Amino acid sequence: MGPFDGGQRWAAALEAYHALWNLWRSSQQTSAALQNWESACRMLESYYTVGKARDDADVCEMRLRYLEIAEPMPRLADFVQRPAYDRLPDAQQLLTQARHRYQLARRWHPVREQQRRRELETTKVLYATVQAAQARARAAEIARQREWQSGRWPKGVVLDSEIYNLAGIADQVERQNAKIESQVAALTVLLRTGLRHLKEVPQSAPSELVASVERELTAMPLPCNITPALTVDYSPATRRLVLEYELPVVSVVPHAKAYRYVKSQETVVATARPVGQLKALYARIIAQLTLLSLATAFRIDGGRGFEVVIFNGVVETTDPSTGQPTRSCLIAVRADADTFAGIDLEDVDPSVCLKRLGAKVSTDPTKFVPVPPLVE
């Protein structure tokens, strides 16, 4: 072997040595993708393991996020270590070994990616399963809590679903009291509310009077705990319209004035509405419904079809002496068109107005004391 061959080997070794140094330097500039993937691997191995993911949906969700980070394609530089200054003769061999490991890594990269994607899909299924299990557990716990809260209320109190589902009895009490106040306010001014709606009610042709009166009275905007039900009879010969209106019973008035939560006893206590207030509000309700019904009928007619409207307000009750259903008339009034036209309902006291019209009113409507109904 001549000096020339030795020079070539030295040149080749030096070239390989420089190549190793260049590769090693480039490997120090780690790509962001590689950093993310390596960080994801550490998190999956240390914190977001399969075992933990089976018991916790949050852990499972994080495992999904890290599994979505794909492994970057291998680089030759990733397989090169810093060359030693005294290893120049070994440079070619080291470079060959690095290339070999690099080729193996590239060959196995698709396999590892397939495994990652398979694990990702498996974890998605696991996540859905864990989520469903935790949701069932939460729902069961919430149901137990709501049932316990419900048991703190006085017997017979039925809460609206939005109040029932509140977390905390104090919040339930606050909302229930607000609901009661809102109900009482709506019942107190139902005549005024109905009169605003009445301004938009169109007049009807004589042939459509009965149907129009029934339709409009049924559609009156009343508080949600009042459902209108009535029968309408019209006699063209006498020009009289007879309304039989099914009034709400006294339970339309909240019997509890308010509730308070006694935390030391873990119970909700009701403050009863005074009897006098209960009777007065119920009497006001049926008086307002009577006047609103008369106003609606006269508004629809426009003074063309009938001269008189007879209103009988009735309730469906049970006779305490027989236990049989009975129908009691609590208010009866006859109003002629001219007299009614002279009344400004916006400013009247409903009970005083009915007295002026000569209405017959139950002496105690809360106990369904009847009055004789008016007939045509």
PDB file of N, CA and C in Angstrom, residues 148-199:
ATOM      1  N   TRP A 148     -82.758  14.651  48.743  1.00  0.00           N
ATOM      2  CA  TRP A 148     -82.553  15.058  50.139  1.00  0.00           C
ATOM      3  C   TRP A 148     -83.068  16.475  50.364  1.00  0.00           C
ATOM      4  N   GLN A 149     -82.756  17.372  49.427  1.00  0.00           N
ATOM      5  CA  GLN A 149     -83.242  18.750  49.547  1.00  0.00           C
ATOM      6  C   GLN A 149     -84.761  18.797  49.529  1.00  0.00           C
ATOM      7  N   SER A 150     -85.358  17.993  48.652  1.00  0.00           N
ATOM      8  CA  SER A 150     -86.819  17.972  48.557  1.00  0.00           C
ATOM      9  C   SER A 150     -87.449  17.547  49.874  1.00  0.00           C
ATOM     10  N   GLY A 151     -86.783  16.631  50.571  1.00  0.00           N
ATOM     11  CA  GLY A 151     -87.302  16.158  51.849  1.00  0.00           C
ATOM     12  C   GLY A 151     -87.238  17.189  52.957  1.00  0.00           C
ATOM     13  N   ARG A 152     -86.490  18.295  52.726  1.00  0.00           N
ATOM     14  CA  ARG A 152     -86.421  19.354  53.751  1.00  0.00           C
ATOM     15  C   ARG A 152     -87.626  20.285  53.680  1.00  0.00           C
ATOM     16  N   TRP A 153     -88.363  20.242  52.569  1.00  0.00           N
ATOM     17  CA  TRP A 153     -89.508  21.142  52.379  1.00  0.00           C
ATOM     18  C   TRP A 153     -90.750  20.578  53.061  1.00  0.00           C
ATOM     19  N   PRO A 154     -91.699  21.453  53.414  1.00  0.00           N
ATOM     20  CA  PRO A 154     -92.950  20.959  54.008  1.00  0.00           C
ATOM     21  C   PRO A 154     -93.660  19.991  53.068  1.00  0.00           C
ATOM     22  N   LYS A 155     -94.364  19.058  53.640  1.00  0.00           N
ATOM     23  CA  LYS A 155     -95.079  18.055  52.855  1.00  0.00           C
ATOM     24  C   LYS A 155     -96.097  18.735  51.945  1.00  0.00           C
ATOM     25  N   GLY A 156     -96.147  18.264  50.712  1.00  0.00           N
ATOM     26  CA  GLY A 156     -97.114  18.798  49.764  1.00  0.00           C
ATOM     27  C   GLY A 156     -96.581  19.900  48.879  1.00  0.00           C
ATOM     28  N   VAL A 157     -95.421  20.446  49.187  1.00  0.00           N
ATOM     29  CA  VAL A 157     -94.838  21.501  48.356  1.00  0.00           C
ATOM     30  C   VAL A 157     -94.190  20.866  47.129  1.00  0.00           C
ATOM     31  N   VAL A 158     -94.635  21.293  45.962  1.00  0.00           N
ATOM     32  CA  VAL A 158     -94.077  20.794  44.701  1.00  0.00           C
ATOM     33  C   VAL A 158     -93.327  21.945  44.039  1.00  0.00           C
ATOM     34  N   LEU A 159     -92.037  21.777  43.880  1.00  0.00           N
ATOM     35  CA  LEU A 159     -91.202  22.823  43.292  1.00  0.00           C
ATOM     36  C   LEU A 159     -91.152  22.686  41.774  1.00  0.00           C
ATOM     37  N   ASP A 160     -91.109  23.823  41.089  1.00  0.00           N
ATOM     38  CA  ASP A 160     -90.861  23.793  39.649  1.00  0.00           C
ATOM     39  C   ASP A 160     -89.512  23.135  39.390  1.00  0.00           C
ATOM     40  N   SER A 161     -89.370  22.538  38.225  1.00  0.00           N
ATOM     41  CA  SER A 161     -88.144  21.790  37.932  1.00  0.00           C
ATOM     42  C   SER A 161     -86.898  22.664  38.039  1.00  0.00           C
ATOM     43  N   GLU A 162     -86.991  23.923  37.579  1.00  0.00           N
ATOM     44  CA  GLU A 162     -85.800  24.776  37.626  1.00  0.00           C
ATOM     45  C   GLU A 162     -85.419  25.120  39.064  1.00  0.00           C
ATOM     46  N   ILE A 163     -86.407  25.171  39.957  1.00  0.00           N
ATOM     47  CA  ILE A 163     -86.115  25.422  41.372  1.00  0.00           C
ATOM     48  C   ILE A 163     -85.661  24.126  42.035  1.00  0.00           C
ATOM     49  N   TYR A 164     -86.326  23.028  41.711  1.00  0.00           N
ATOM     50  CA  TYR A 164     -85.970  21.721  42.276  1.00  0.00           C
ATOM     51  C   TYR A 164     -84.514  21.376  41.979  1.00  0.00           C
ATOM     52  N   ASN A 165     -84.046  21.746  40.789  1.00  0.00           N
ATOM     53  CA  ASN A 165     -82.701  21.354  40.358  1.00  0.00           C
ATOM     54  C   ASN A 165     -81.603  22.308  40.820  1.00  0.00           C
ATOM     55  N   LEU A 166     -81.954  23.311  41.607  1.00  0.00           N
ATOM     56  CA  LEU A 166     -80.924  24.197  42.143  1.00  0.00           C
ATOM     57  C   LEU A 166     -80.093  23.467  43.190  1.00  0.00           C
ATOM     58  N   ALA A 167     -78.801  23.752  43.204  1.00  0.00           N
ATOM     59  CA  ALA A 167     -77.910  23.144  44.195  1.00  0.00           C
ATOM     60  C   ALA A 167     -77.893  24.029  45.433  1.00  0.00           C
ATOM     61  N   GLY A 168     -78.542  23.566  46.491  1.00  0.00           N
ATOM     62  CA  GLY A 168     -78.563  24.348  47.726  1.00  0.00           C
ATOM     63  C   GLY A 168     -79.969  24.744  48.108  1.00  0.00           C
ATOM     64  N   ILE A 169     -80.353  24.442  49.340  1.00  0.00           N
ATOM     65  CA  ILE A 169     -81.711  24.743  49.798  1.00  0.00           C
ATOM     66  C   ILE A 169     -81.922  26.248  49.903  1.00  0.00           C
ATOM     67  N   ALA A 170     -80.905  26.978  50.345  1.00  0.00           N
ATOM     68  CA  ALA A 170     -81.053  28.428  50.482  1.00  0.00           C
ATOM     69  C   ALA A 170     -81.413  29.070  49.146  1.00  0.00           C
ATOM     70  N   ASP A 171     -80.774  28.618  48.071  1.00  0.00           N
ATOM     71  CA  ASP A 171     -81.095  29.146  46.741  1.00  0.00           C
ATOM     72  C   ASP A 171     -82.508  28.753  46.331  1.00  0.00           C
ATOM     73  N   GLN A 172     -82.909  27.533  46.669  1.00  0.00           N
ATOM     74  CA  GLN A 172     -84.271  27.097  46.353  1.00  0.00           C
ATOM     75  C   GLN A 172     -85.294  27.979  47.062  1.00  0.00           C
ATOM     76  N   VAL A 173     -85.054  28.240  48.340  1.00  0.00           N
ATOM     77  CA  VAL A 173     -85.985  29.066  49.120  1.00  0.00           C
ATOM     78  C   VAL A 173     -86.077  30.467  48.524  1.00  0.00           C
ATOM     79  N   GLU A 174     -84.935  31.028  48.170  1.00  0.00           N
ATOM     80  CA  GLU A 174     -84.926  32.374  47.587  1.00  0.00           C
ATOM     81  C   GLU A 174     -85.731  32.422  46.294  1.00  0.00           C
ATOM     82  N   ARG A 175     -85.532  31.436  45.433  1.00  0.00           N
ATOM     83  CA  ARG A 175     -86.251  31.414  44.154  1.00  0.00           C
ATOM     84  C   ARG A 175     -87.734  31.132  44.352  1.00  0.00           C
ATOM     85  N   GLN A 176     -88.070  30.249  45.302  1.00  0.00           N
ATOM     86  CA  GLN A 176     -89.473  29.946  45.545  1.00  0.00           C
ATOM     87  C   GLN A 176     -90.202  31.172  46.084  1.00  0.00           C
ATOM     88  N   ASN A 177     -89.558  31.917  46.968  1.00  0.00           N
ATOM     89  CA  ASN A 177     -90.175  33.135  47.495  1.00  0.00           C
ATOM     90  C   ASN A 177     -90.365  34.174  46.393  1.00  0.00           C
ATOM     91  N   ALA A 178     -89.382  34.275  45.507  1.00  0.00           N
ATOM     92  CA  ALA A 178     -89.507  35.202  44.377  1.00  0.00           C
ATOM     93  C   ALA A 178     -90.652  34.778  43.465  1.00  0.00           C
ATOM     94  N   LYS A 179     -90.809  33.478  43.275  1.00  0.00           N
ATOM     95  CA  LYS A 179     -91.905  32.971  42.444  1.00  0.00           C
ATOM     96  C   LYS A 179     -93.255  33.319  43.066  1.00  0.00           C
ATOM     97  N   ILE A 180     -93.375  33.149  44.384  1.00  0.00           N
ATOM     98  CA  ILE A 180     -94.632  33.465  45.070  1.00  0.00           C
ATOM     99  C   ILE A 180     -94.964  34.942  44.911  1.00  0.00           C
ATOM    100  N   GLU A 181     -93.977  35.798  45.119  1.00  0.00           N
ATOM    101  CA  GLU A 181     -94.201  37.235  44.968  1.00  0.00           C
ATOM    102  C   GLU A 181     -94.641  37.573  43.548  1.00  0.00           C
ATOM    103  N   SER A 182     -94.013  36.931  42.572  1.00  0.00           N
ATOM    104  CA  SER A 182     -94.373  37.170  41.175  1.00  0.00           C
ATOM    105  C   SER A 182     -95.798  36.701  40.884  1.00  0.00           C
ATOM    106  N   GLN A 183     -96.175  35.539  41.427  1.00  0.00           N
ATOM    107  CA  GLN A 183     -97.532  35.027  41.228  1.00  0.00           C
ATOM    108  C   GLN A 183     -98.567  35.974  41.815  1.00  0.00           C
ATOM    109  N   VAL A 184     -98.335  36.417  43.046  1.00  0.00           N
ATOM    110  CA  VAL A 184     -99.290  37.306  43.708  1.00  0.00           C
ATOM    111  C   VAL A 184     -99.407  38.623  42.947  1.00  0.00           C
ATOM    112  N   ALA A 185     -98.272  39.142  42.479  1.00  0.00           N
ATOM    113  CA  ALA A 185     -98.304  40.391  41.715  1.00  0.00           C
ATOM    114  C   ALA A 185     -99.117  40.228  40.436  1.00  0.00           C
ATOM    115  N   ALA A 186     -98.926  39.110  39.736  1.00  0.00           N
ATOM    116  CA  ALA A 186     -99.662  38.865  38.491  1.00  0.00           C
ATOM    117  C   ALA A 186    -101.152  38.705  38.752  1.00  0.00           C
ATOM    118  N   LEU A 187    -101.515  38.027  39.838  1.00  0.00           N
ATOM    119  CA  LEU A 187    -102.927  37.835  40.178  1.00  0.00           C
ATOM    120  C   LEU A 187    -103.585  39.153  40.569  1.00  0.00           C
ATOM    121  N   THR A 188    -102.822  40.027  41.195  1.00  0.00           N
ATOM    122  CA  THR A 188    -103.371  41.302  41.664  1.00  0.00           C
ATOM    123  C   THR A 188    -103.729  42.218  40.504  1.00  0.00           C
ATOM    124  N   VAL A 189    -102.981  42.158  39.422  1.00  0.00           N
ATOM    125  CA  VAL A 189    -103.190  43.098  38.306  1.00  0.00           C
ATOM    126  C   VAL A 189    -103.644  42.385  37.041  1.00  0.00           C
ATOM    127  N   LEU A 190    -104.273  41.227  37.171  1.00  0.00           N
ATOM    128  CA  LEU A 190    -104.628  40.486  35.952  1.00  0.00           C
ATOM    129  C   LEU A 190    -105.640  41.240  35.098  1.00  0.00           C
ATOM    130  N   LEU A 191    -106.507  42.078  35.730  1.00  0.00           N
ATOM    131  CA  LEU A 191    -107.459  42.872  34.950  1.00  0.00           C
ATOM    132  C   LEU A 191    -106.716  43.877  34.080  1.00  0.00           C
ATOM    133  N   ARG A 192    -105.772  44.593  34.674  1.00  0.00           N
ATOM    134  CA  ARG A 192    -105.027  45.598  33.920  1.00  0.00           C
ATOM    135  C   ARG A 192    -104.216  44.949  32.798  1.00  0.00           C
ATOM    136  N   THR A 193    -103.626  43.804  33.086  1.00  0.00           N
ATOM    137  CA  THR A 193    -102.861  43.089  32.055  1.00  0.00           C
ATOM    138  C   THR A 193    -103.773  42.660  30.909  1.00  0.00           C
ATOM    139  N   GLY A 194    -104.951  42.145  31.261  1.00  0.00           N
ATOM    140  CA  GLY A 194    -105.896  41.708  30.239  1.00  0.00           C
ATOM    141  C   GLY A 194    -106.423  42.852  29.400  1.00  0.00           C
ATOM    142  N   LEU A 195    -106.617  44.021  30.020  1.00  0.00           N
ATOM    143  CA  LEU A 195    -107.120  45.180  29.276  1.00  0.00           C
ATOM    144  C   LEU A 195    -106.116  45.646  28.230  1.00  0.00           C
ATOM    145  N   ARG A 196    -104.837  45.532  28.531  1.00  0.00           N
ATOM    146  CA  ARG A 196    -103.820  45.901  27.528  1.00  0.00           C
ATOM    147  C   ARG A 196    -103.923  44.992  26.307  1.00  0.00           C
ATOM    148  N   HIS A 197    -104.144  43.725  26.556  1.00  0.00           N
ATOM    149  CA  HIS A 197    -104.309  42.779  25.446  1.00  0.00           C
ATOM    150  C   HIS A 197    -105.600  43.059  24.693  1.00  0.00           C
ATOM    151  N   LEU A 198    -106.623  43.527  25.410  1.00  0.00           N
ATOM    152  CA  LEU A 198    -107.949  43.727  24.823  1.00  0.00           C
ATOM    153  C   LEU A 198    -107.938  44.783  23.728  1.00  0.00           C
ATOM    154  N   LYS A 199    -106.995  45.721  23.803  1.00  0.00           N
ATOM    155  CA  LYS A 199    -106.928  46.781  22.799  1.00  0.00           C
ATOM    156  C   LYS A 199    -106.633  46.227  21.409  1.00  0.00           C
TER     157      LYS A 199
END
